[in-house]
Amino acid sequence: MLEKLKKSLEEAPVIQKESEGQIYNYFIHPISDGIPETDPAILEEIADFIIAGGKTGGIDKIVTVEAMGIPIATALSLKTGIPVSIIRKRKYGLDGEVELSQSTGYSKGTLFINGLSAGDRILIVDDVISTGGTLLPLLETLGGMGVDVAGVYCVIGRGAGTDQIKEKTGVDIVVLVDIAVSANGVTVVGGV
Ligand SMILES: O=P(O)(O)OC[C@H]1O[C@H](OP(=O)(O)OP(=O)(O)O)[C@H](O)[C@@H]1O
Ligand SMILES: Nc1nc2[nH]cnc2c(=O)[nH]1
C-alpha cells in the first residue's frame, strides 16, 4: 500500500535549515514541497486511503493548513464533494477570525482561522507532522472554539509530534508513512 509514496520518500533530498541555533534536517518531497512536481497518482492514492478509513461521512468541511496541505485536501474534496476550508498565514480581519501561534523545527509564525464555528464537524488533513508545533496549538484552538474534529490525517510523520499530541489532547493522528530523517537522507520506518 502507498508504494509510490514510500519509494519516492526514500529518494528525497535533505537540506539543513538553521533555526535558533539548532540544525533541522529538512527533507524535500513532492507532497510536502511540490518539488520537483507532484504526481497525481500519489495524490489519488492518498485520497483513496483516507476515504477508505471511513471518516469522511458526516463531515461538513475538510480543513487544512496553508500551503502544502492544500493539494491533499483538494484531491480529497474532489472525490468526496466535501468543501475545503484553509487555515491561512495571512490576517484578514474578518469578524470571528481566530489567530494562533505556530512553530516548526525551522520556523515560527501566525495562523488565522476563518470560516469555522462551533458545531462544525471537520476532518483535518496535512502533509507532514514533525514537532507537532502546528497541529497541537491548532487542535487546542479548535477545541476552544467548539469545533468537532472527527479525525486527523498527516501523510508523512517524523519525530515526536504524533505521540505528544496523543498524550496532551487524546487525539489520534493517522500517519500514512513514518520516516526518519538524517543529514544522509530519508528512511521509511513504518506506516499503514
Ligand atoms: O509538526 P510541525 O513541526 O509543526 O511541522 C509540520 C508543519 O510543517 C509544514 O508547514 P510549514 O509551516 O512549513 O508550511 P508549508 O506547508 O507552507 O511548507 C507542514 O505543512 C506542517 O503544517
Ligand atoms: N518538506 C518538509 N516539510 C516539513 N514540515 C516539517 N518538517 C518538514 C520537513 O522536514 N520537510
PDB file of N, CA, C and O in Angstrom, residues 4-55:
ATOM      1  N   LYS A   4       4.168   3.908  -4.097  1.00  0.00           N
ATOM      2  CA  LYS A   4       4.775   5.031  -4.834  1.00  0.00           C
ATOM      3  C   LYS A   4       5.251   6.100  -3.875  1.00  0.00           C
ATOM      4  O   LYS A   4       6.317   6.694  -4.046  1.00  0.00           O
ATOM      5  N   LEU A   5       4.429   6.356  -2.874  1.00  0.00           N
ATOM      6  CA  LEU A   5       4.766   7.384  -1.884  1.00  0.00           C
ATOM      7  C   LEU A   5       6.021   6.969  -1.106  1.00  0.00           C
ATOM      8  O   LEU A   5       6.953   7.765  -0.926  1.00  0.00           O
ATOM      9  N   LYS A   6       6.061   5.716  -0.663  1.00  0.00           N
ATOM     10  CA  LYS A   6       7.207   5.248   0.138  1.00  0.00           C
ATOM     11  C   LYS A   6       8.498   5.289  -0.677  1.00  0.00           C
ATOM     12  O   LYS A   6       9.540   5.744  -0.196  1.00  0.00           O
ATOM     13  N   LYS A   7       8.424   4.824  -1.912  1.00  0.00           N
ATOM     14  CA  LYS A   7       9.621   4.788  -2.760  1.00  0.00           C
ATOM     15  C   LYS A   7      10.140   6.213  -2.999  1.00  0.00           C
ATOM     16  O   LYS A   7      11.347   6.478  -2.903  1.00  0.00           O
ATOM     17  N   SER A   8       9.222   7.126  -3.260  1.00  0.00           N
ATOM     18  CA  SER A   8       9.664   8.496  -3.551  1.00  0.00           C
ATOM     19  C   SER A   8      10.244   9.158  -2.300  1.00  0.00           C
ATOM     20  O   SER A   8      11.147   9.987  -2.390  1.00  0.00           O
ATOM     21  N   LEU A   9       9.752   8.786  -1.126  1.00  0.00           N
ATOM     22  CA  LEU A   9      10.308   9.361   0.114  1.00  0.00           C
ATOM     23  C   LEU A   9      11.752   8.924   0.331  1.00  0.00           C
ATOM     24  O   LEU A   9      12.590   9.700   0.782  1.00  0.00           O
ATOM     25  N   GLU A  10      12.027   7.663   0.005  1.00  0.00           N
ATOM     26  CA  GLU A  10      13.399   7.144   0.184  1.00  0.00           C
ATOM     27  C   GLU A  10      14.388   7.885  -0.723  1.00  0.00           C
ATOM     28  O   GLU A  10      15.592   7.874  -0.474  1.00  0.00           O
ATOM     29  N   GLU A  11      13.854   8.522  -1.772  1.00  0.00           N
ATOM     30  CA  GLU A  11      14.724   9.237  -2.719  1.00  0.00           C
ATOM     31  C   GLU A  11      14.776  10.739  -2.433  1.00  0.00           C
ATOM     32  O   GLU A  11      15.395  11.500  -3.177  1.00  0.00           O
ATOM     33  N   ALA A  12      14.129  11.173  -1.348  1.00  0.00           N
ATOM     34  CA  ALA A  12      14.005  12.621  -1.093  1.00  0.00           C
ATOM     35  C   ALA A  12      15.338  13.229  -0.645  1.00  0.00           C
ATOM     36  O   ALA A  12      15.996  12.691   0.252  1.00  0.00           O
ATOM     37  N   PRO A  13      15.731  14.361  -1.239  1.00  0.00           N
ATOM     38  CA  PRO A  13      16.933  15.043  -0.747  1.00  0.00           C
ATOM     39  C   PRO A  13      16.681  15.697   0.605  1.00  0.00           C
ATOM     40  O   PRO A  13      15.539  15.975   0.971  1.00  0.00           O
ATOM     41  N   VAL A  14      17.770  15.905   1.349  1.00  0.00           N
ATOM     42  CA  VAL A  14      17.679  16.536   2.682  1.00  0.00           C
ATOM     43  C   VAL A  14      18.594  17.753   2.692  1.00  0.00           C
ATOM     44  O   VAL A  14      19.740  17.678   2.238  1.00  0.00           O
ATOM     45  N   ILE A  15      18.052  18.865   3.205  1.00  0.00           N
ATOM     46  CA  ILE A  15      18.878  20.068   3.385  1.00  0.00           C
ATOM     47  C   ILE A  15      18.891  20.425   4.870  1.00  0.00           C
ATOM     48  O   ILE A  15      18.016  19.991   5.625  1.00  0.00           O
ATOM     49  N   GLN A  16      19.890  21.209   5.257  1.00  0.00           N
ATOM     50  CA  GLN A  16      19.949  21.647   6.653  1.00  0.00           C
ATOM     51  C   GLN A  16      19.367  23.050   6.772  1.00  0.00           C
ATOM     52  O   GLN A  16      19.796  23.958   6.066  1.00  0.00           O
ATOM     53  N   LYS A  17      18.382  23.184   7.686  1.00  0.00           N
ATOM     54  CA  LYS A  17      17.838  24.505   7.991  1.00  0.00           C
ATOM     55  C   LYS A  17      18.263  24.852   9.400  1.00  0.00           C
ATOM     56  O   LYS A  17      18.194  24.012  10.296  1.00  0.00           O
ATOM     57  N   GLU A  18      18.676  26.098   9.591  1.00  0.00           N
ATOM     58  CA  GLU A  18      19.129  26.537  10.922  1.00  0.00           C
ATOM     59  C   GLU A  18      18.042  27.405  11.546  1.00  0.00           C
ATOM     60  O   GLU A  18      17.488  28.286  10.897  1.00  0.00           O
ATOM     61  N   SER A  19      17.691  27.096  12.785  1.00  0.00           N
ATOM     62  CA  SER A  19      16.706  27.919  13.489  1.00  0.00           C
ATOM     63  C   SER A  19      17.074  27.954  14.966  1.00  0.00           C
ATOM     64  O   SER A  19      17.228  26.899  15.596  1.00  0.00           O
ATOM     65  N   GLU A  20      17.223  29.153  15.497  1.00  0.00           N
ATOM     66  CA  GLU A  20      17.551  29.362  16.910  1.00  0.00           C
ATOM     67  C   GLU A  20      18.736  28.497  17.345  1.00  0.00           C
ATOM     68  O   GLU A  20      18.691  27.816  18.378  1.00  0.00           O
ATOM     69  N   GLY A  21      19.770  28.473  16.523  1.00  0.00           N
ATOM     70  CA  GLY A  21      20.996  27.763  16.862  1.00  0.00           C
ATOM     71  C   GLY A  21      20.935  26.254  16.681  1.00  0.00           C
ATOM     72  O   GLY A  21      21.907  25.552  16.971  1.00  0.00           O
ATOM     73  N   GLN A  22      19.815  25.741  16.203  1.00  0.00           N
ATOM     74  CA  GLN A  22      19.674  24.290  16.011  1.00  0.00           C
ATOM     75  C   GLN A  22      19.608  23.993  14.511  1.00  0.00           C
ATOM     76  O   GLN A  22      19.019  24.763  13.744  1.00  0.00           O
ATOM     77  N   ILE A  23      20.160  22.856  14.151  1.00  0.00           N
ATOM     78  CA  ILE A  23      20.071  22.414  12.756  1.00  0.00           C
ATOM     79  C   ILE A  23      18.891  21.448  12.621  1.00  0.00           C
ATOM     80  O   ILE A  23      18.737  20.528  13.426  1.00  0.00           O
ATOM     81  N   TYR A  24      18.065  21.669  11.611  1.00  0.00           N
ATOM     82  CA  TYR A  24      16.923  20.792  11.326  1.00  0.00           C
ATOM     83  C   TYR A  24      17.147  20.171   9.955  1.00  0.00           C
ATOM     84  O   TYR A  24      17.334  20.877   8.959  1.00  0.00           O
ATOM     85  N   ASN A  25      17.152  18.837   9.925  1.00  0.00           N
ATOM     86  CA  ASN A  25      17.298  18.123   8.648  1.00  0.00           C
ATOM     87  C   ASN A  25      15.944  18.101   7.941  1.00  0.00           C
ATOM     88  O   ASN A  25      15.040  17.372   8.341  1.00  0.00           O
ATOM     89  N   TYR A  26      15.832  18.891   6.914  1.00  0.00           N
ATOM     90  CA  TYR A  26      14.561  19.112   6.214  1.00  0.00           C
ATOM     91  C   TYR A  26      14.551  18.316   4.921  1.00  0.00           C
ATOM     92  O   TYR A  26      15.387  18.531   4.041  1.00  0.00           O
ATOM     93  N   PHE A  27      13.611  17.367   4.812  1.00  0.00           N
ATOM     94  CA  PHE A  27      13.522  16.594   3.564  1.00  0.00           C
ATOM     95  C   PHE A  27      12.658  17.363   2.561  1.00  0.00           C
ATOM     96  O   PHE A  27      11.748  18.103   2.951  1.00  0.00           O
ATOM     97  N   ILE A  28      12.951  17.158   1.296  1.00  0.00           N
ATOM     98  CA  ILE A  28      12.204  17.840   0.233  1.00  0.00           C
ATOM     99  C   ILE A  28      11.508  16.772  -0.608  1.00  0.00           C
ATOM    100  O   ILE A  28      12.164  15.856  -1.136  1.00  0.00           O
ATOM    101  N   HIS A  29      10.187  16.888  -0.703  1.00  0.00           N
ATOM    102  CA  HIS A  29       9.408  15.843  -1.393  1.00  0.00           C
ATOM    103  C   HIS A  29       8.224  16.492  -2.101  1.00  0.00           C
ATOM    104  O   HIS A  29       7.707  17.521  -1.642  1.00  0.00           O
ATOM    105  N   PRO A  30       7.768  15.898  -3.212  1.00  0.00           N
ATOM    106  CA  PRO A  30       6.636  16.494  -3.930  1.00  0.00           C
ATOM    107  C   PRO A  30       5.414  16.770  -3.058  1.00  0.00           C
ATOM    108  O   PRO A  30       4.757  17.800  -3.215  1.00  0.00           O
ATOM    109  N   ILE A  31       5.104  15.863  -2.130  1.00  0.00           N
ATOM    110  CA  ILE A  31       3.894  16.056  -1.313  1.00  0.00           C
ATOM    111  C   ILE A  31       4.072  17.197  -0.309  1.00  0.00           C
ATOM    112  O   ILE A  31       3.121  17.923   0.000  1.00  0.00           O
ATOM    113  N   SER A  32       5.278  17.395   0.189  1.00  0.00           N
ATOM    114  CA  SER A  32       5.492  18.399   1.245  1.00  0.00           C
ATOM    115  C   SER A  32       6.076  19.705   0.706  1.00  0.00           C
ATOM    116  O   SER A  32       6.181  20.678   1.463  1.00  0.00           O
ATOM    117  N   ASP A  33       6.466  19.718  -0.560  1.00  0.00           N
ATOM    118  CA  ASP A  33       7.084  20.926  -1.128  1.00  0.00           C
ATOM    119  C   ASP A  33       6.624  21.242  -2.551  1.00  0.00           C
ATOM    120  O   ASP A  33       6.892  22.344  -3.035  1.00  0.00           O
ATOM    121  N   GLY A  34       6.015  20.267  -3.230  1.00  0.00           N
ATOM    122  CA  GLY A  34       5.638  20.480  -4.632  1.00  0.00           C
ATOM    123  C   GLY A  34       6.842  20.482  -5.561  1.00  0.00           C
ATOM    124  O   GLY A  34       6.759  20.965  -6.698  1.00  0.00           O
ATOM    125  N   ILE A  35       7.959  19.919  -5.104  1.00  0.00           N
ATOM    126  CA  ILE A  35       9.216  19.916  -5.868  1.00  0.00           C
ATOM    127  C   ILE A  35       9.696  18.471  -6.052  1.00  0.00           C
ATOM    128  O   ILE A  35       9.698  17.725  -5.063  1.00  0.00           O
ATOM    129  N   PRO A  36      10.124  18.024  -7.235  1.00  0.00           N
ATOM    130  CA  PRO A  36      10.137  18.787  -8.488  1.00  0.00           C
ATOM    131  C   PRO A  36       8.750  18.939  -9.103  1.00  0.00           C
ATOM    132  O   PRO A  36       8.493  19.922  -9.779  1.00  0.00           O
ATOM    133  N   GLU A  37       7.857  17.956  -8.889  1.00  0.00           N
ATOM    134  CA  GLU A  37       6.468  18.099  -9.310  1.00  0.00           C
ATOM    135  C   GLU A  37       5.663  17.006  -8.617  1.00  0.00           C
ATOM    136  O   GLU A  37       6.223  15.984  -8.228  1.00  0.00           O
ATOM    137  N   THR A  38       4.361  17.233  -8.483  1.00  0.00           N
ATOM    138  CA  THR A  38       3.522  16.267  -7.758  1.00  0.00           C
ATOM    139  C   THR A  38       2.838  15.334  -8.749  1.00  0.00           C
ATOM    140  O   THR A  38       2.177  15.786  -9.678  1.00  0.00           O
ATOM    141  N   ASP A  39       3.014  14.031  -8.504  1.00  0.00           N
ATOM    142  CA  ASP A  39       2.397  13.001  -9.332  1.00  0.00           C
ATOM    143  C   ASP A  39       0.931  12.861  -8.899  1.00  0.00           C
ATOM    144  O   ASP A  39       0.661  12.513  -7.746  1.00  0.00           O
ATOM    145  N   PRO A  40      -0.020  13.086  -9.803  1.00  0.00           N
ATOM    146  CA  PRO A  40      -1.427  12.978  -9.398  1.00  0.00           C
ATOM    147  C   PRO A  40      -1.784  11.580  -8.896  1.00  0.00           C
ATOM    148  O   PRO A  40      -2.704  11.428  -8.088  1.00  0.00           O
ATOM    149  N   ALA A  41      -1.046  10.562  -9.350  1.00  0.00           N
ATOM    150  CA  ALA A  41      -1.337   9.191  -8.901  1.00  0.00           C
ATOM    151  C   ALA A  41      -1.065   9.059  -7.396  1.00  0.00           C
ATOM    152  O   ALA A  41      -1.765   8.321  -6.694  1.00  0.00           O
ATOM    153  N   ILE A  42      -0.054   9.789  -6.897  1.00  0.00           N
ATOM    154  CA  ILE A  42       0.235   9.722  -5.452  1.00  0.00           C
ATOM    155  C   ILE A  42      -0.852  10.465  -4.676  1.00  0.00           C
ATOM    156  O   ILE A  42      -1.334   9.988  -3.640  1.00  0.00           O
ATOM    157  N   LEU A  43      -1.279  11.605  -5.198  1.00  0.00           N
ATOM    158  CA  LEU A  43      -2.373  12.335  -4.523  1.00  0.00           C
ATOM    159  C   LEU A  43      -3.634  11.480  -4.474  1.00  0.00           C
ATOM    160  O   LEU A  43      -4.349  11.456  -3.470  1.00  0.00           O
ATOM    161  N   GLU A  44      -3.885  10.766  -5.575  1.00  0.00           N
ATOM    162  CA  GLU A  44      -5.089   9.932  -5.628  1.00  0.00           C
ATOM    163  C   GLU A  44      -4.993   8.769  -4.641  1.00  0.00           C
ATOM    164  O   GLU A  44      -5.961   8.438  -3.950  1.00  0.00           O
ATOM    165  N   GLU A  45      -3.800   8.185  -4.555  1.00  0.00           N
ATOM    166  CA  GLU A  45      -3.552   7.078  -3.625  1.00  0.00           C
ATOM    167  C   GLU A  45      -3.841   7.542  -2.182  1.00  0.00           C
ATOM    168  O   GLU A  45      -4.452   6.839  -1.381  1.00  0.00           O
ATOM    169  N   ILE A  46      -3.396   8.761  -1.867  1.00  0.00           N
ATOM    170  CA  ILE A  46      -3.588   9.317  -0.516  1.00  0.00           C
ATOM    171  C   ILE A  46      -5.077   9.567  -0.253  1.00  0.00           C
ATOM    172  O   ILE A  46      -5.615   9.182   0.794  1.00  0.00           O
ATOM    173  N   ALA A  47      -5.744  10.198  -1.215  1.00  0.00           N
ATOM    174  CA  ALA A  47      -7.174  10.499  -1.032  1.00  0.00           C
ATOM    175  C   ALA A  47      -7.971   9.200  -0.879  1.00  0.00           C
ATOM    176  O   ALA A  47      -8.847   9.095   0.002  1.00  0.00           O
ATOM    177  N   ASP A  48      -7.666   8.199  -1.699  1.00  0.00           N
ATOM    178  CA  ASP A  48      -8.392   6.920  -1.621  1.00  0.00           C
ATOM    179  C   ASP A  48      -8.165   6.255  -0.266  1.00  0.00           C
ATOM    180  O   ASP A  48      -9.086   5.679   0.323  1.00  0.00           O
ATOM    181  N   PHE A  49      -6.933   6.354   0.240  1.00  0.00           N
ATOM    182  CA  PHE A  49      -6.654   5.753   1.542  1.00  0.00           C
ATOM    183  C   PHE A  49      -7.490   6.430   2.632  1.00  0.00           C
ATOM    184  O   PHE A  49      -8.069   5.776   3.501  1.00  0.00           O
ATOM    185  N   ILE A  50      -7.544   7.752   2.602  1.00  0.00           N
ATOM    186  CA  ILE A  50      -8.301   8.482   3.636  1.00  0.00           C
ATOM    187  C   ILE A  50      -9.784   8.132   3.542  1.00  0.00           C
ATOM    188  O   ILE A  50     -10.438   7.867   4.563  1.00  0.00           O
ATOM    189  N   ILE A  51     -10.307   8.066   2.342  1.00  0.00           N
ATOM    190  CA  ILE A  51     -11.733   7.739   2.170  1.00  0.00           C
ATOM    191  C   ILE A  51     -12.015   6.324   2.694  1.00  0.00           C
ATOM    192  O   ILE A  51     -13.006   6.096   3.390  1.00  0.00           O
ATOM    193  N   ALA A  52     -11.097   5.389   2.416  1.00  0.00           N
ATOM    194  CA  ALA A  52     -11.281   4.010   2.875  1.00  0.00           C
ATOM    195  C   ALA A  52     -11.305   3.926   4.404  1.00  0.00           C
ATOM    196  O   ALA A  52     -11.875   2.993   4.980  1.00  0.00           O
ATOM    197  N   GLY A  53     -10.714   4.922   5.080  1.00  0.00           N
ATOM    198  CA  GLY A  53     -10.722   4.958   6.546  1.00  0.00           C
ATOM    199  C   GLY A  53     -12.100   5.217   7.124  1.00  0.00           C
ATOM    200  O   GLY A  53     -12.321   5.034   8.333  1.00  0.00           O
ATOM    201  N   GLY A  54     -13.035   5.651   6.287  1.00  0.00           N
ATOM    202  CA  GLY A  54     -14.434   5.761   6.703  1.00  0.00           C
ATOM    203  C   GLY A  54     -14.786   6.977   7.533  1.00  0.00           C
ATOM    204  O   GLY A  54     -15.886   7.057   8.079  1.00  0.00           O
ATOM    205  N   LYS A  55     -13.864   7.953   7.627  1.00  0.00           N
ATOM    206  CA  LYS A  55     -14.153   9.102   8.487  1.00  0.00           C
ATOM    207  C   LYS A  55     -14.699  10.312   7.725  1.00  0.00           C
ATOM    208  O   LYS A  55     -14.884  11.374   8.312  1.00  0.00           O
TER     209      LYS A  55
END
